[in-house]
C-alpha cells in the first residue's frame, strides 16, 4: 500500500501573501475585491489570498493590452528586438526554474520532480519556439494571370484573452502566451482561480526580463466573474481557452456577441487499445503512465483502457499489482509518484465517481478510496475499475483523476467502435507489434492525436487539438499561425490595366 512520504527536503521559496492583477507591468494593490483563500492540497493549509478582479478591473487590464497593441511598440518592433526580449524571458524562466516549479507544486500537488524535470525546460522553450516560428514566417504569392500579383502577409490579430486551467498552470499558460505575443499580439491571461501562484510569478518575471508593459496582463478570479467578463469584453479580439468542454461552450457563447476568434482546447476520454499481440510489458507501463502521470489530471490521459480478451485477465491483474506499488504522497518528496488532487471540490467529485461506478455495475479492481495515512490533504488512491460496457458513466465522463476504466473487447472492429463511441476525440492510443494493423486502426480513430506503442509524446510542431467536443482549432506550428495571425491578401496590377468605363456613357465591351 502507498505510504505517506517522509518530510521533504525540497528548498522552499517565498510565497507571495497576496495575488492581485498585473496591469501595465505593475502588480495592483489589494483593493476591495472579493478574496479567496488559496489552499495547499497536500495539507489544506492556506498558501496565499487571491483578490478577485471584477468587470471594472478586467476592463482596466484589457485597456492596457489594447493600448499596447494599438499604439505601443510591441507589434511594431523589429523581429530581432522581439527575439532578444523573448530570449531574455526564456533565460529568466530558466534562472528561476526552481522557484517556479516549487510554487506550481505547492498550488497543484503535482510532484515537484516532474515539474522541475519535465516541464520547466519546456515552459522556457515555448518562448524560443514561438519566436522561431514568427521569425521564419513567410507569406505567399499568387498569380492568376500575367496582369496581377497577389501577396499574402500575416498580421497580428489584436488583443487575446487567454483562459487557462489548473492541471498544469504554467505549461498551458506559456504554451498560449508565447505564440500570442511572438506574432505581435498582446493579451490578458486569467489562470484558474484554484492555482494562481506560478502564473502570477511567471508574469512578474516576464516583466523583469524586459517585456514592455501592457503586452501581457494578468487578471484573477472565478470563471463566472472574471473569466466571463474577459471573454465577453468588447476590447478582446480573440479568445484562447484551455479547459473543460462545458465551460468551452459557455465561452464560445460569450465570445459570439463580438464574433471573436475562438480557439478551444477541451477535455478527453481517450481510448487506449491494447491488442493481444502488443509488447505486454511496454503496453503495461505505457497504460499506467498515460492514466497516472500528472496525478491523472491531464487532458490526454488514456482513461479508457480497452484490452483484447485473450490477454485481458493477465493484463488487468498485472496492472492492478503495479497500481498497488504506486507511491502516493507529499508532492515535494522526491519519491512521490502521485500527489494529492488539486483542490477539495475536485477531490470530492473524483471520490463520487467510485459510487457512480458501482451504481453502473462496474467492479472496483483497486483503490477507490482516500489514500490511507493522511490526516489532511486531498489524497486519492490510484484506482482502476472494470466497466460492464462503454455506456457506464466512468466510460462517458472525463473524471480527470488517477482513475482508470477497463473494457474488454474481442475484435479490432469492436475496439474501434468503442473508441469512437464518445463525445470526445482528443487522443487515441494503440498497442500492437503489427505495424499494418496499428496504422489501419489508428486512421479510423476519430481523435486529433494518435500514439502508437508509446504512452505520451508531444511533437510540439505537429497539430494538437480535438475532434468532436474535445475542441476547435489546433496548437502546433501551423495551428498557432492560423489562430494568432490574420492573413492579408494584397493584389496589385503588374502593368497598365483596362477597366470598364463605368459612368462615362460608353457601352461596356
Ligand atoms: P474549467 O473549464 O473549469 O476552467 C478553465 C478556465 O476557465 C479557468 O481559468 C476558469 O476560471 C475559467 N472559466 C470557468 N468558467 C468560465 C466562464 N463561464 N467564462 C470564462 N471563463 C471561465 O477547466 P479546469 O477544470 O480548470 O481544467 C480541466 C479541464 O481542462 C479538463 O476538462 C481538461 O481535459 C481540460 N484541458 C484540456 C487541455 C487541452 O489541451 N485540450 C489541456 C489541459 C486541460
Coordinates of C-alpha atoms and ligand atoms in Angstrom, one line a residue, residues 163-167 172 190-194 221-224 226-229 231 241-245 247-248 250-251 264-268 298-300 343 398 400 426 458 464-465 470 475, ligand 1:
X163 CA -8.1 31.4 -20.1
X164 CA -6.0 28.6 -18.5
X165 CA -6.9 25.6 -16.4
X166 CA -5.4 24.3 -13.1
X167 CA -3.9 21.0 -14.1
X172 CA -0.6 25.6 -20.5
X190 CA -6.6 34.5 -16.5
X191 CA -5.2 31.4 -14.7
X192 CA -7.5 29.1 -12.8
X193 CA -8.7 30.6 -9.5
X194 CA -7.5 27.4 -7.8
X221 CA -10.8 35.3 -10.1
X222 CA -13.6 32.8 -10.7
X223 CA -14.5 31.8 -14.2
X224 CA -18.1 33.0 -13.8
X226 CA -13.5 37.4 -14.1
X227 CA -13.4 34.8 -16.9
X228 CA -16.9 35.7 -18.2
X229 CA -16.1 39.5 -18.1
X231 CA -14.3 36.5 -22.7
X241 CA -9.4 28.7 -23.9
X242 CA -8.0 25.6 -22.4
X243 CA -10.3 23.8 -20.0
X244 CA -13.5 21.7 -19.7
X245 CA -15.9 21.1 -22.5
X247 CA -17.0 25.8 -20.0
X248 CA -15.8 25.9 -23.6
X250 CA -20.1 28.9 -22.4
X251 CA -17.0 30.8 -23.6
X264 CA -10.8 25.7 -27.7
X265 CA -8.6 23.0 -26.2
X266 CA -11.0 20.9 -24.2
X267 CA -11.4 17.6 -22.4
X268 CA -10.9 14.0 -23.4
X298 CA -4.4 15.6 -17.8
X299 CA -6.4 16.1 -20.9
X300 CA -4.6 13.4 -22.9
X343 CA -8.5 21.1 -4.6
X398 CA -13.9 12.8 -18.0
X400 CA -9.7 13.9 -14.7
X426 CA -8.6 14.2 -28.2
X458 CA 4.0 15.7 -27.7
X464 CA -2.5 19.2 -31.3
X465 CA -6.3 19.5 -30.6
X470 CA -12.5 18.0 -27.5
X475 CA -1.9 24.2 -31.3
Ligands
LIG1 P1 -12.5 24.8 -16.4 O1 -13.3 24.8 -17.7 O2 -13.2 24.7 -15.1 O3 -11.7 26.2 -16.3 C1 -10.7 26.6 -17.2 C2 -10.6 28.1 -17.1 O4 -11.8 28.8 -17.5 C3 -10.3 28.6 -15.6 O5 -9.5 29.7 -15.7 C4 -11.7 29.1 -15.2 O6 -11.7 30.0 -14.2 C5 -12.3 29.6 -16.5 N1 -13.7 29.7 -16.6 C6 -14.6 28.8 -16.0 N2 -15.9 29.2 -16.3 C7 -15.8 30.3 -17.1 C8 -16.7 31.1 -17.8 N3 -18.1 30.9 -17.7 N4 -16.3 32.1 -18.5 C9 -15.0 32.3 -18.7 N5 -14.0 31.6 -18.1 C10 -14.4 30.6 -17.3 O7 -11.4 23.7 -16.6 P2 -10.4 23.2 -15.5 O8 -11.3 22.4 -14.5 O9 -9.6 24.3 -14.9 O10 -9.4 22.3 -16.3 C11 -9.7 20.9 -16.5 C12 -10.2 20.7 -18.0 O11 -9.3 21.3 -18.9 C13 -10.3 19.3 -18.3 O12 -11.5 19.1 -19.0 C14 -9.1 19.0 -19.3 O13 -9.3 18.0 -20.2 C15 -9.1 20.3 -19.9 N6 -7.7 20.5 -20.5 C16 -7.6 20.5 -21.9 C17 -6.3 20.6 -22.5 C18 -6.1 20.5 -24.0 O14 -5.1 20.9 -24.5 N7 -7.1 20.0 -24.8 C19 -5.2 20.8 -21.7 C20 -5.4 20.8 -20.3 C21 -6.6 20.7 -19.7

